[in-house]
Amino acid sequence: MSYSFQSDFDKSQEDAESVFTKFSDQADSTMRWALAGSIVMSVVITVAIVAIVYALIDCLKKAGSAIPEYARISTSEKLDKVSTDHVAVTVEEPDQFPVVRDSQVHFPTMERFLSNIAREKPIRFSPEQIEEFTNNCSTVLGSGAYGVVFKGMFPNEVPVAVKVLTNHSGNKKMEEQFMAEISTIGRTYHVNLVRLYGFCFDPSMMALVYEYMENGSLNKVLFDEMREIEWQKLYEIAIGTAKAIAYLHEECEQRIIHYDIKPENILLDHSLNPKVADFGLAKLCNRESSKVTLSGGRGTLGYSAPEVWRRNHPVTHKCDVYSFGIMMFEIVGRRRHFDANLSESRQWLPRWTWDMYRNNELEMMLSLCGIEQKHREKAERMATVALQCIHHSPDARPVMSDVVKILEGSMKIMQQPPNPFEDLESFRPNNIGLLLGTDEDSSSTSRRYISEPPYLVPKGGTEIELATC
């Protein structure tokens, strides 16, 4: 009996030792796995930290905290030799524009680099690079009083238009227009704004490099006697142009006033999509300040709003609305807004439109302009909103975002637009008036008979006009 008890006790002890041994082995195995896991986790965390740090450094480099070589602006030997005046202009130039050197132009990654230009600031090119892009300025697209536009090509065969300014040395006005172009269009991006790829600012050359527009400017197709383009396409061009102006006025961080909206400054790509161009007269203004005072007139006679030509008169962004209204009349009539060869009542298209509208004869006018029946509704809508856009009071003109909505049909137009020519009635009874014009800089007074005020009559412009190549 005692033997059996002893035997059972020994067996129990052996079982306990066996269980303890198994538990100890399992604990050791668990510890080993935990240690291995912690080592692997440490390695993973270390690699992740290194990757994050590397990514942050790379982002900082791209953001400009660590400026790569191509983005450094250095003064060339030519600039060291120029006069003090030129150095002063160079100092005023924003220093955030990157410089592209010859080695980078021919670098294998040029195509990738150029594809990123849309997201970058305008690039500063050298005179030698401009000459290379344009094949020594061999293909002329157009010319004007201030310069010549050449067709060019980037090394990756992307076509460009290069505006080379002439007689710029010591020309303060031209330098101001040059910097206005860069500071305005250089900070914007919209599908209906021409893209500025870069510029050249050097004592020997001032040039602007734009994307190339295959179909030239709107005036080439709008006033074509053959009328090869459907009126519906012209209507779409008007909407695209309105969207671009609305973007400049209402969506940019700083409001941009173009001052020179006209068919010559609306460029067309291969699909006839419009892009607003030529920001040489543009002006930035804070949204808090609703008015800008100009020391002199801007823009093109006939397209510029009346207030633009009144000396020291406050001007708002509504002057662009007026110019766009004049252009809409031209799209409706497919003719210039003023034609002295027509009968007196039809010479000035905006006034003729108002007279016909007031007499409920707008349908007849559209027929005389050659608008097909299927386009009459849209043409009537365009003519009516154009009458609102050219109102003599800037405050009575609509904002461009509303113009877009009206043209697209998502907003109704007012039933009866007010008379846009109320302020002119005293000057032109029976359509012919005697204007007493006094030169503010002289004591003499001149008289002349006119059919419209002088600021409405277009004259030969000096702006560069692009020709279809």
Tab-separated table of C-alpha atoms in Angstrom:
chain	number	residue	atom	x	y	z
A	1	MET	CA	0.000	0.000	0.000
A	2	SER	CA	2.781	2.399	0.874
A	3	TYR	CA	4.574	1.314	-2.243
A	4	SER	CA	1.626	2.268	-4.389
A	5	PHE	CA	1.365	5.693	-2.740
A	6	GLN	CA	5.060	6.364	-3.283
A	7	SER	CA	4.786	5.300	-6.873
A	8	ASP	CA	1.872	7.641	-7.484
A	9	PHE	CA	3.731	10.518	-5.872
A	10	ASP	CA	6.819	9.954	-8.023
A	11	LYS	CA	4.663	9.815	-11.122
A	12	SER	CA	2.931	13.059	-10.227
A	13	GLN	CA	6.275	14.713	-9.640
A	14	GLU	CA	7.527	13.548	-13.022
A	15	ASP	CA	4.370	14.885	-14.687
A	16	ALA	CA	4.822	18.238	-12.968
A	17	GLU	CA	8.441	18.425	-14.063
A	18	SER	CA	7.393	17.529	-17.602
A	19	VAL	CA	4.751	20.260	-17.658
A	20	PHE	CA	7.209	22.780	-16.245
A	21	THR	CA	9.804	21.793	-18.838
A	22	LYS	CA	7.302	22.204	-21.674
A	23	PHE	CA	6.212	25.590	-20.303
A	24	SER	CA	9.829	26.677	-20.022
A	25	ASP	CA	10.540	25.594	-23.594
A	26	GLN	CA	7.468	27.427	-24.860
A	27	ALA	CA	8.441	30.552	-22.925
A	28	ASP	CA	11.954	30.418	-24.356
A	29	SER	CA	10.547	29.995	-27.869
A	30	THR	CA	8.155	32.906	-27.381
A	31	MET	CA	10.966	35.119	-26.120
A	32	ARG	CA	13.116	34.224	-29.087
A	33	TRP	CA	10.279	35.075	-31.521
A	34	ALA	CA	9.545	38.305	-29.665
A	35	LEU	CA	13.207	39.279	-29.847
A	36	ALA	CA	13.349	38.491	-33.543
A	37	GLY	CA	10.135	40.428	-34.135
A	38	SER	CA	11.435	43.450	-32.279
A	39	ILE	CA	14.622	43.387	-34.331
A	40	VAL	CA	12.647	43.194	-37.582
A	41	MET	CA	10.316	45.969	-36.395
A	42	SER	CA	13.294	48.165	-35.513
A	43	VAL	CA	14.747	47.657	-38.972
A	44	VAL	CA	11.412	48.480	-40.636
A	45	ILE	CA	10.958	51.613	-38.521
A	46	THR	CA	14.511	52.722	-39.268
A	47	VAL	CA	13.993	52.245	-43.006
A	48	ALA	CA	10.669	54.115	-42.839
A	49	ILE	CA	12.255	57.027	-40.982
A	50	VAL	CA	15.061	57.211	-43.521
A	51	ALA	CA	12.526	57.145	-46.374
A	52	ILE	CA	10.431	59.897	-44.773
A	53	VAL	CA	13.475	62.076	-44.167
A	54	TYR	CA	14.613	61.550	-47.741
A	55	ALA	CA	11.138	62.433	-49.045
A	56	LEU	CA	11.040	65.588	-46.928
A	57	ILE	CA	14.445	66.653	-48.203
A	58	ASP	CA	13.330	66.008	-51.768
A	59	CYS	CA	10.144	68.040	-51.230
A	60	LEU	CA	12.113	70.899	-49.727
A	61	LYS	CA	14.388	70.896	-52.728
A	62	LYS	CA	11.426	71.034	-55.090
A	63	ALA	CA	9.792	73.766	-53.035
A	64	GLY	CA	12.862	75.904	-53.318
A	65	SER	CA	14.324	75.589	-49.817
A	66	ALA	CA	17.282	73.866	-51.343
A	67	ILE	CA	17.527	75.542	-54.769
A	68	PRO	CA	18.868	73.280	-57.521
A	69	GLU	CA	21.404	74.571	-59.966
A	70	TYR	CA	18.951	75.280	-62.785
A	71	ALA	CA	16.898	77.561	-60.526
A	72	ARG	CA	19.744	79.834	-59.482
A	73	ILE	CA	19.763	83.254	-61.065
A	74	SER	CA	23.230	84.528	-61.599
A	75	THR	CA	24.425	87.711	-63.220
A	76	SER	CA	26.038	87.123	-66.582
A	77	GLU	CA	29.216	88.809	-67.751
A	78	LYS	CA	27.103	90.940	-70.060
A	79	LEU	CA	25.066	92.286	-67.174
A	80	ASP	CA	28.246	93.234	-65.326
A	81	LYS	CA	29.165	95.512	-68.201
A	82	VAL	CA	25.843	97.292	-68.620
A	83	SER	CA	24.991	100.738	-67.395
A	84	THR	CA	23.669	101.540	-63.965
A	85	ASP	CA	20.166	101.966	-65.405
A	86	HIS	CA	20.073	98.411	-66.657
A	87	VAL	CA	21.383	97.081	-63.378
A	88	ALA	CA	18.570	98.904	-61.594
A	89	VAL	CA	15.993	97.254	-63.822
A	90	THR	CA	17.566	93.864	-63.192
A	91	VAL	CA	17.371	94.347	-59.447
A	92	GLU	CA	13.672	95.154	-59.698
A	93	GLU	CA	13.038	91.928	-61.569
A	94	PRO	CA	11.515	89.183	-59.376
A	95	ASP	CA	14.216	86.719	-58.425
A	96	GLN	CA	11.972	83.688	-58.347
A	97	PHE	CA	12.223	82.972	-62.070
A	98	PRO	CA	14.537	80.020	-62.742
A	99	VAL	CA	17.291	80.160	-65.335
A	100	VAL	CA	17.740	77.375	-67.855
A	101	ARG	CA	21.268	76.904	-69.129
A	102	ASP	CA	22.333	75.446	-72.466
A	103	SER	CA	23.377	72.181	-70.868
A	104	GLN	CA	19.866	71.708	-69.521
A	105	VAL	CA	18.197	72.572	-72.817
A	106	HIS	CA	19.977	69.638	-74.437
A	107	PHE	CA	19.678	67.409	-71.375
A	108	PRO	CA	17.936	64.075	-72.052
A	109	THR	CA	15.188	64.969	-69.577
A	110	MET	CA	14.237	68.128	-71.507
A	111	GLU	CA	10.871	66.708	-72.522
A	112	ARG	CA	9.981	65.857	-68.939
A	113	PHE	CA	11.227	69.258	-67.826
A	114	LEU	CA	9.092	71.074	-70.397
A	115	SER	CA	6.045	69.033	-69.449
A	116	ASN	CA	6.345	70.492	-65.961
A	117	ILE	CA	6.564	74.104	-67.142
A	118	ALA	CA	2.809	74.501	-66.771
A	119	ARG	CA	3.196	74.023	-63.019
A	120	GLU	CA	6.277	76.208	-62.703
A	121	LYS	CA	7.014	79.906	-62.997
A	122	PRO	CA	8.166	81.303	-66.368
A	123	ILE	CA	11.698	80.260	-67.285
A	124	ARG	CA	14.430	82.778	-68.007
A	125	PHE	CA	16.261	82.050	-71.253
A	126	SER	CA	19.439	83.566	-72.653
A	127	PRO	CA	19.607	85.471	-75.976
A	128	GLU	CA	21.554	82.572	-77.468
A	129	GLN	CA	18.780	80.148	-76.554
A	130	ILE	CA	16.132	82.424	-78.077
A	131	GLU	CA	18.128	82.557	-81.305
A	132	GLU	CA	18.437	78.783	-81.276
A	133	PHE	CA	14.700	78.277	-80.632
A	134	THR	CA	13.782	80.610	-83.526
A	135	ASN	CA	16.537	79.450	-85.902
A	136	ASN	CA	18.033	82.940	-85.764
A	137	CYS	CA	14.579	84.550	-86.016
A	138	SER	CA	13.912	83.144	-89.473
A	139	THR	CA	10.104	82.685	-89.502
A	140	VAL	CA	8.035	85.827	-88.898
A	141	LEU	CA	4.470	85.395	-87.629
A	142	GLY	CA	3.619	89.058	-87.208
A	143	SER	CA	5.009	92.478	-86.385
A	144	GLY	CA	4.042	95.784	-84.849
A	145	ALA	CA	5.411	99.043	-83.513
A	146	TYR	CA	6.958	97.390	-80.459
A	147	GLY	CA	8.440	94.235	-81.910
A	148	VAL	CA	8.241	91.118	-84.032
A	149	VAL	CA	6.743	87.680	-83.336
A	150	PHE	CA	8.709	84.676	-84.601
A	151	LYS	CA	7.825	81.029	-84.765
A	152	GLY	CA	10.170	78.865	-82.721
A	153	MET	CA	10.718	75.308	-81.601
A	154	PHE	CA	11.927	73.799	-78.345
A	155	PRO	CA	14.482	70.966	-78.625
A	156	ASN	CA	11.709	68.427	-78.008
A	157	GLU	CA	9.870	69.851	-81.066
A	158	VAL	CA	7.233	71.750	-79.083
A	159	PRO	CA	6.323	74.818	-81.216
A	160	VAL	CA	6.414	78.243	-79.580
A	161	ALA	CA	5.760	81.868	-80.508
A	162	VAL	CA	8.544	84.259	-79.512
A	163	LYS	CA	7.777	87.966	-79.224
A	164	VAL	CA	11.055	89.904	-79.544
A	165	LEU	CA	10.744	93.543	-78.494
A	166	THR	CA	12.634	96.087	-80.578
A	167	ASN	CA	14.140	99.437	-79.593
A	168	HIS	CA	13.776	98.518	-75.933
A	169	SER	CA	17.026	100.057	-74.711
A	170	GLY	CA	16.149	102.906	-72.369
A	171	ASN	CA	12.443	102.599	-73.218
A	172	LYS	CA	10.845	102.721	-69.787
A	173	LYS	CA	7.316	102.189	-71.093
A	174	MET	CA	8.320	99.051	-72.950
A	175	GLU	CA	10.128	97.724	-69.882
A	176	GLU	CA	6.983	98.315	-67.819
A	177	GLN	CA	4.854	96.429	-70.352
A	178	PHE	CA	7.415	93.634	-70.432
A	179	MET	CA	7.303	93.206	-66.657
A	180	ALA	CA	3.496	93.544	-66.645
A	181	GLU	CA	3.291	90.611	-69.041
A	182	ILE	CA	5.462	88.413	-66.827
A	183	SER	CA	3.929	89.424	-63.503
A	184	THR	CA	0.346	88.833	-64.681
A	185	ILE	CA	0.177	85.915	-67.089
A	186	GLY	CA	3.204	84.380	-65.374
A	187	ARG	CA	1.165	83.774	-62.225
A	188	THR	CA	-2.011	82.460	-63.858
A	189	TYR	CA	-3.163	79.213	-65.394
A	190	HIS	CA	-6.435	78.770	-67.239
A	191	VAL	CA	-7.350	76.733	-70.273
A	192	ASN	CA	-8.440	79.934	-72.051
A	193	LEU	CA	-5.304	81.957	-71.276
A	194	VAL	CA	-2.252	81.724	-73.504
A	195	ARG	CA	0.623	80.083	-71.647
A	196	LEU	CA	3.851	81.973	-71.072
A	197	TYR	CA	6.712	79.479	-71.142
A	198	GLY	CA	9.482	81.942	-70.407
A	199	PHE	CA	11.258	85.155	-71.233
A	200	CYS	CA	14.617	86.701	-72.027
A	201	PHE	CA	15.715	89.851	-70.217
A	202	ASP	CA	19.125	90.989	-71.362
A	203	PRO	CA	20.710	94.268	-72.528
A	204	SER	CA	20.872	92.780	-76.017
A	205	MET	CA	17.386	91.256	-76.100
A	206	MET	CA	13.954	91.356	-74.490
A	207	ALA	CA	11.665	88.515	-75.536
A	208	LEU	CA	8.627	86.541	-74.390
A	209	VAL	CA	8.129	82.857	-75.221
A	210	TYR	CA	4.511	81.679	-75.553
A	211	GLU	CA	2.769	78.510	-76.574
A	212	TYR	CA	2.152	78.530	-80.305
A	213	MET	CA	-1.401	79.057	-81.552
A	214	GLU	CA	-1.878	77.357	-84.920
A	215	ASN	CA	-4.865	79.409	-86.083
A	216	GLY	CA	-3.580	82.859	-85.239
A	217	SER	CA	-5.889	85.526	-83.847
A	218	LEU	CA	-9.678	85.715	-83.859
A	219	ASN	CA	-9.869	88.704	-86.203
A	220	LYS	CA	-8.464	86.577	-89.039
A	221	VAL	CA	-11.455	84.229	-88.985
A	222	LEU	CA	-14.111	86.579	-87.596
A	223	PHE	CA	-13.825	89.137	-90.396
A	224	ASP	CA	-13.145	86.626	-93.160
A	225	GLU	CA	-15.438	87.421	-96.085
A	226	MET	CA	-15.684	83.721	-96.918
A	227	ARG	CA	-17.192	83.016	-93.468
A	228	GLU	CA	-15.715	79.530	-93.412
A	229	ILE	CA	-16.261	79.070	-89.658
A	230	GLU	CA	-19.750	78.251	-88.393
A	231	TRP	CA	-21.365	80.932	-86.239
A	232	GLN	CA	-21.883	78.318	-83.502
A	233	LYS	CA	-18.105	78.011	-83.193
A	234	LEU	CA	-17.808	81.786	-82.845
A	235	TYR	CA	-20.375	81.588	-80.054
A	236	GLU	CA	-18.255	78.969	-78.281
A	237	ILE	CA	-15.192	81.185	-78.728
A	238	ALA	CA	-17.087	84.014	-77.027
A	239	ILE	CA	-17.948	81.786	-74.056
A	240	GLY	CA	-14.346	80.603	-73.678
A	241	THR	CA	-13.091	84.183	-73.807
A	242	ALA	CA	-15.656	85.242	-71.203
A	243	LYS	CA	-14.496	82.446	-68.898
A	244	ALA	CA	-10.894	83.633	-69.173
A	245	ILE	CA	-11.821	87.221	-68.289
A	246	ALA	CA	-13.989	86.020	-65.398
A	247	TYR	CA	-10.988	84.061	-64.116
A	248	LEU	CA	-8.772	87.158	-64.256
A	249	HIS	CA	-11.354	89.297	-62.466
A	250	GLU	CA	-12.818	86.926	-59.902
A	251	GLU	CA	-10.637	83.865	-59.345
A	252	CYS	CA	-7.038	85.102	-59.203
A	253	GLU	CA	-5.482	85.940	-55.850
A	254	GLN	CA	-5.008	89.468	-57.157
A	255	ARG	CA	-7.549	90.792	-59.636
A	256	ILE	CA	-6.044	91.292	-63.094
A	257	ILE	CA	-7.423	93.960	-65.424
A	258	HIS	CA	-6.446	93.262	-69.021
A	259	TYR	CA	-7.349	96.669	-70.553
A	260	ASP	CA	-7.079	95.482	-74.165
A	261	ILE	CA	-9.723	92.857	-74.941
A	262	LYS	CA	-10.246	92.700	-78.720
A	263	PRO	CA	-10.239	90.046	-81.476
A	264	GLU	CA	-6.539	90.610	-82.201
A	265	ASN	CA	-5.700	89.509	-78.646
A	266	ILE	CA	-7.795	86.334	-78.725
A	267	LEU	CA	-5.662	83.513	-80.131
A	268	LEU	CA	-6.987	80.205	-81.465
A	269	ASP	CA	-5.354	76.796	-81.129
A	270	HIS	CA	-5.607	73.891	-83.572
A	271	SER	CA	-9.179	73.173	-82.412
A	272	LEU	CA	-10.178	76.856	-82.512
A	273	ASN	CA	-10.267	77.047	-78.723
A	274	PRO	CA	-9.752	80.679	-77.626
A	275	LYS	CA	-6.913	81.893	-75.436
A	276	VAL	CA	-6.643	85.477	-74.224
A	277	ALA	CA	-3.188	86.932	-74.911
A	278	ASP	CA	-1.137	90.149	-74.806
A	279	PHE	CA	-1.008	91.245	-71.174
A	280	GLY	CA	1.381	94.118	-71.842
A	281	LEU	CA	-1.175	96.655	-70.596
A	282	ALA	CA	-2.527	94.501	-67.782
A	283	LYS	CA	-2.552	95.712	-64.221
A	284	LEU	CA	-2.736	93.910	-60.882
A	285	CYS	CA	-4.935	95.331	-58.150
A	286	ASN	CA	-5.928	94.200	-54.689
A	287	ARG	CA	-9.467	92.952	-54.273
A	288	GLU	CA	-9.953	95.461	-51.453
A	289	SER	CA	-9.410	98.381	-53.839
A	290	SER	CA	-12.227	98.408	-56.377
A	291	LYS	CA	-10.897	101.283	-58.497
A	292	VAL	CA	-7.625	102.140	-60.219
A	293	THR	CA	-6.649	105.630	-61.340
A	294	LEU	CA	-4.802	105.812	-64.664
A	295	SER	CA	-2.532	108.669	-65.651
A	296	GLY	CA	-3.303	108.084	-69.339
A	297	GLY	CA	-5.496	106.068	-71.668
A	298	ARG	CA	-4.925	102.358	-72.171
A	299	GLY	CA	-6.056	99.854	-74.730
A	300	THR	CA	-7.359	100.322	-78.260
A	301	LEU	CA	-9.651	103.136	-79.378
A	302	GLY	CA	-13.088	101.788	-80.115
A	303	TYR	CA	-12.763	98.867	-77.712
A	304	SER	CA	-11.751	100.727	-74.548
A	305	ALA	CA	-14.455	101.922	-72.179
A	306	PRO	CA	-15.150	105.685	-72.050
A	307	GLU	CA	-13.822	106.012	-68.495
A	308	VAL	CA	-10.410	104.704	-69.567
A	309	TRP	CA	-9.844	107.798	-71.708
A	310	ARG	CA	-10.905	110.302	-69.081
A	311	ARG	CA	-7.781	111.675	-67.485
A	312	ASN	CA	-7.295	110.717	-63.815
A	313	HIS	CA	-10.705	109.066	-63.791
A	314	PRO	CA	-11.124	105.981	-61.565
A	315	VAL	CA	-11.310	102.775	-63.595
A	316	THR	CA	-12.537	99.353	-62.488
A	317	HIS	CA	-12.338	95.866	-63.950
A	318	LYS	CA	-15.658	96.661	-65.649
A	319	CYS	CA	-13.650	98.311	-68.450
A	320	ASP	CA	-12.838	94.775	-69.654
A	321	VAL	CA	-16.563	93.993	-69.615
A	322	TYR	CA	-17.137	96.946	-71.965
A	323	SER	CA	-14.422	95.752	-74.359
A	324	PHE	CA	-15.856	92.241	-74.372
A	325	GLY	CA	-19.287	93.694	-75.129
A	326	ILE	CA	-17.923	95.470	-78.201
A	327	MET	CA	-16.355	92.205	-79.334
A	328	MET	CA	-19.677	90.376	-78.903
A	329	PHE	CA	-21.337	92.867	-81.259
A	330	GLU	CA	-18.646	92.036	-83.813
A	331	ILE	CA	-19.306	88.308	-83.402
A	332	VAL	CA	-23.034	88.859	-83.961
A	333	GLY	CA	-22.454	91.011	-87.042
A	334	ARG	CA	-19.253	89.289	-88.246
A	335	ARG	CA	-17.900	92.773	-89.001
A	336	ARG	CA	-15.992	95.557	-87.293
A	337	HIS	CA	-18.049	97.504	-84.803
A	338	PHE	CA	-17.592	100.675	-86.889
A	339	ASP	CA	-17.769	100.789	-90.674
A	340	ALA	CA	-17.878	104.208	-92.342
A	341	ASN	CA	-18.829	102.626	-95.682
A	342	LEU	CA	-22.295	101.643	-94.449
A	343	SER	CA	-25.373	103.811	-94.138
A	344	GLU	CA	-25.237	106.207	-91.225
A	345	SER	CA	-27.740	104.293	-89.098
A	346	ARG	CA	-25.706	101.084	-89.446
A	347	GLN	CA	-22.176	102.479	-89.184
A	348	TRP	CA	-21.728	101.931	-85.465
A	349	LEU	CA	-22.874	98.392	-84.743
A	350	PRO	CA	-23.690	98.842	-81.005
A	351	ARG	CA	-25.959	101.824	-81.689
A	352	TRP	CA	-27.654	100.079	-84.597
A	353	THR	CA	-28.258	97.049	-82.365
A	354	TRP	CA	-29.851	99.215	-79.673
A	355	ASP	CA	-32.079	101.018	-82.179
A	356	MET	CA	-33.272	97.716	-83.641
A	357	TYR	CA	-33.762	96.200	-80.190
A	358	ARG	CA	-35.748	99.203	-78.971
A	359	ASN	CA	-38.006	98.993	-82.038
A	360	ASN	CA	-38.516	95.220	-81.618
A	361	GLU	CA	-36.646	94.644	-84.877
A	362	LEU	CA	-33.714	92.653	-83.542
A	363	GLU	CA	-34.848	89.604	-85.524
A	364	MET	CA	-34.581	91.636	-88.730
A	365	MET	CA	-31.131	92.874	-87.792
A	366	LEU	CA	-29.883	89.323	-87.145
A	367	SER	CA	-31.231	88.307	-90.545
A	368	LEU	CA	-29.379	91.201	-92.193
A	369	CYS	CA	-26.209	90.039	-90.413
A	370	GLY	CA	-26.568	86.608	-91.995
A	371	ILE	CA	-27.411	84.707	-88.792
A	372	GLU	CA	-29.209	81.465	-89.646
A	373	GLN	CA	-32.542	80.731	-88.003
A	374	LYS	CA	-31.078	77.907	-85.899
A	375	HIS	CA	-28.649	80.358	-84.283
A	376	ARG	CA	-31.077	83.258	-83.801
A	377	GLU	CA	-31.888	82.520	-80.154
A	378	LYS	CA	-28.232	82.488	-79.107
A	379	ALA	CA	-27.444	85.511	-81.265
A	380	GLU	CA	-30.293	87.463	-79.661
A	381	ARG	CA	-29.018	86.463	-76.226
A	382	MET	CA	-25.514	87.625	-77.129
A	383	ALA	CA	-26.692	90.942	-78.564
A	384	THR	CA	-28.814	91.652	-75.488
A	385	VAL	CA	-26.073	90.927	-72.965
A	386	ALA	CA	-23.663	92.958	-75.127
A	387	LEU	CA	-25.965	95.963	-74.685
A	388	GLN	CA	-25.665	95.506	-70.926
A	389	CYS	CA	-21.877	95.196	-71.126
A	390	ILE	CA	-21.374	98.543	-72.894
A	391	HIS	CA	-23.524	100.615	-70.557
A	392	HIS	CA	-22.006	104.050	-70.016
A	393	SER	CA	-22.030	103.463	-66.236
A	394	PRO	CA	-19.493	100.813	-65.130
A	395	ASP	CA	-21.670	99.874	-62.156
A	396	ALA	CA	-24.530	98.954	-64.500
A	397	ARG	CA	-22.395	96.456	-66.406
A	398	PRO	CA	-22.621	92.795	-65.342
A	399	VAL	CA	-19.717	90.855	-63.875
A	400	MET	CA	-18.074	88.418	-66.270
A	401	SER	CA	-19.162	85.321	-64.355
A	402	ASP	CA	-22.784	86.367	-64.958
A	403	VAL	CA	-22.001	86.984	-68.629
A	404	VAL	CA	-20.736	83.399	-68.853
A	405	LYS	CA	-23.912	82.064	-67.243
A	406	ILE	CA	-26.126	84.105	-69.560
A	407	LEU	CA	-24.287	82.945	-72.673
A	408	GLU	CA	-24.431	79.336	-71.494
A	409	GLY	CA	-28.152	79.688	-70.811
A	410	SER	CA	-28.027	78.974	-67.071
A	411	MET	CA	-29.067	82.536	-66.147
A	412	LYS	CA	-31.869	84.615	-67.580
A	413	ILE	CA	-31.136	88.043	-68.968
A	414	MET	CA	-33.121	91.070	-67.878
A	415	GLN	CA	-36.242	91.677	-69.940
A	416	GLN	CA	-35.371	95.235	-70.926
A	417	PRO	CA	-31.739	96.368	-70.672
A	418	PRO	CA	-31.405	100.099	-69.957
A	419	ASN	CA	-30.373	102.513	-72.671
A	420	PRO	CA	-26.562	102.187	-72.748
A	421	PHE	CA	-26.190	105.523	-74.562
A	422	GLU	CA	-28.032	107.875	-72.246
A	423	ASP	CA	-24.947	110.005	-71.693
A	424	LEU	CA	-24.454	110.377	-75.462
A	425	GLU	CA	-27.917	111.627	-76.359
A	426	SER	CA	-27.007	115.258	-75.701
A	427	PHE	CA	-24.002	114.891	-77.986
A	428	ARG	CA	-25.685	113.281	-80.980
A	429	PRO	CA	-29.259	114.420	-81.761
A	430	ASN	CA	-30.653	112.742	-84.883
A	431	ASN	CA	-27.534	110.568	-85.011
A	432	ILE	CA	-25.273	113.529	-85.891
A	433	GLY	CA	-23.814	115.700	-83.168
A	434	LEU	CA	-21.544	118.666	-82.770
A	435	LEU	CA	-18.852	117.784	-80.240
A	436	LEU	CA	-16.981	120.593	-78.560
A	437	GLY	CA	-13.619	119.093	-77.655
A	438	THR	CA	-11.219	120.987	-75.434
A	439	ASP	CA	-7.593	119.994	-75.155
A	440	GLU	CA	-6.820	119.952	-71.433
A	441	ASP	CA	-3.221	120.902	-72.128
A	442	SER	CA	-4.174	123.859	-74.298
A	443	SER	CA	-6.518	126.820	-74.168
A	444	SER	CA	-7.715	126.237	-77.714
A	445	THR	CA	-11.032	124.586	-78.481
A	446	SER	CA	-11.555	122.456	-81.582
A	447	ARG	CA	-14.858	121.627	-83.293
A	448	ARG	CA	-15.682	118.720	-85.544
A	449	TYR	CA	-18.787	116.936	-86.731
A	450	ILE	CA	-18.887	113.281	-85.842
A	451	SER	CA	-21.343	110.413	-85.909
A	452	GLU	CA	-19.931	108.940	-82.673
A	453	PRO	CA	-17.685	110.204	-79.848
A	454	PRO	CA	-13.980	110.032	-80.711
A	455	TYR	CA	-13.169	107.265	-78.227
A	456	LEU	CA	-15.549	104.954	-80.110
A	457	VAL	CA	-13.915	105.311	-83.501
A	458	PRO	CA	-11.179	102.701	-84.105
A	459	LYS	CA	-7.846	103.811	-85.453
A	460	GLY	CA	-4.767	101.983	-86.605
A	461	GLY	CA	-3.333	100.137	-83.636
A	462	THR	CA	0.298	99.641	-82.790
A	463	GLU	CA	-0.081	96.277	-81.098
A	464	ILE	CA	1.493	93.114	-82.476
A	465	GLU	CA	-0.989	91.027	-84.416
A	466	LEU	CA	-0.306	87.339	-84.975
A	467	ALA	CA	-0.761	86.032	-88.486
A	468	THR	CA	-1.689	82.503	-89.409
A	469	CYS	CA	1.388	80.641	-90.548
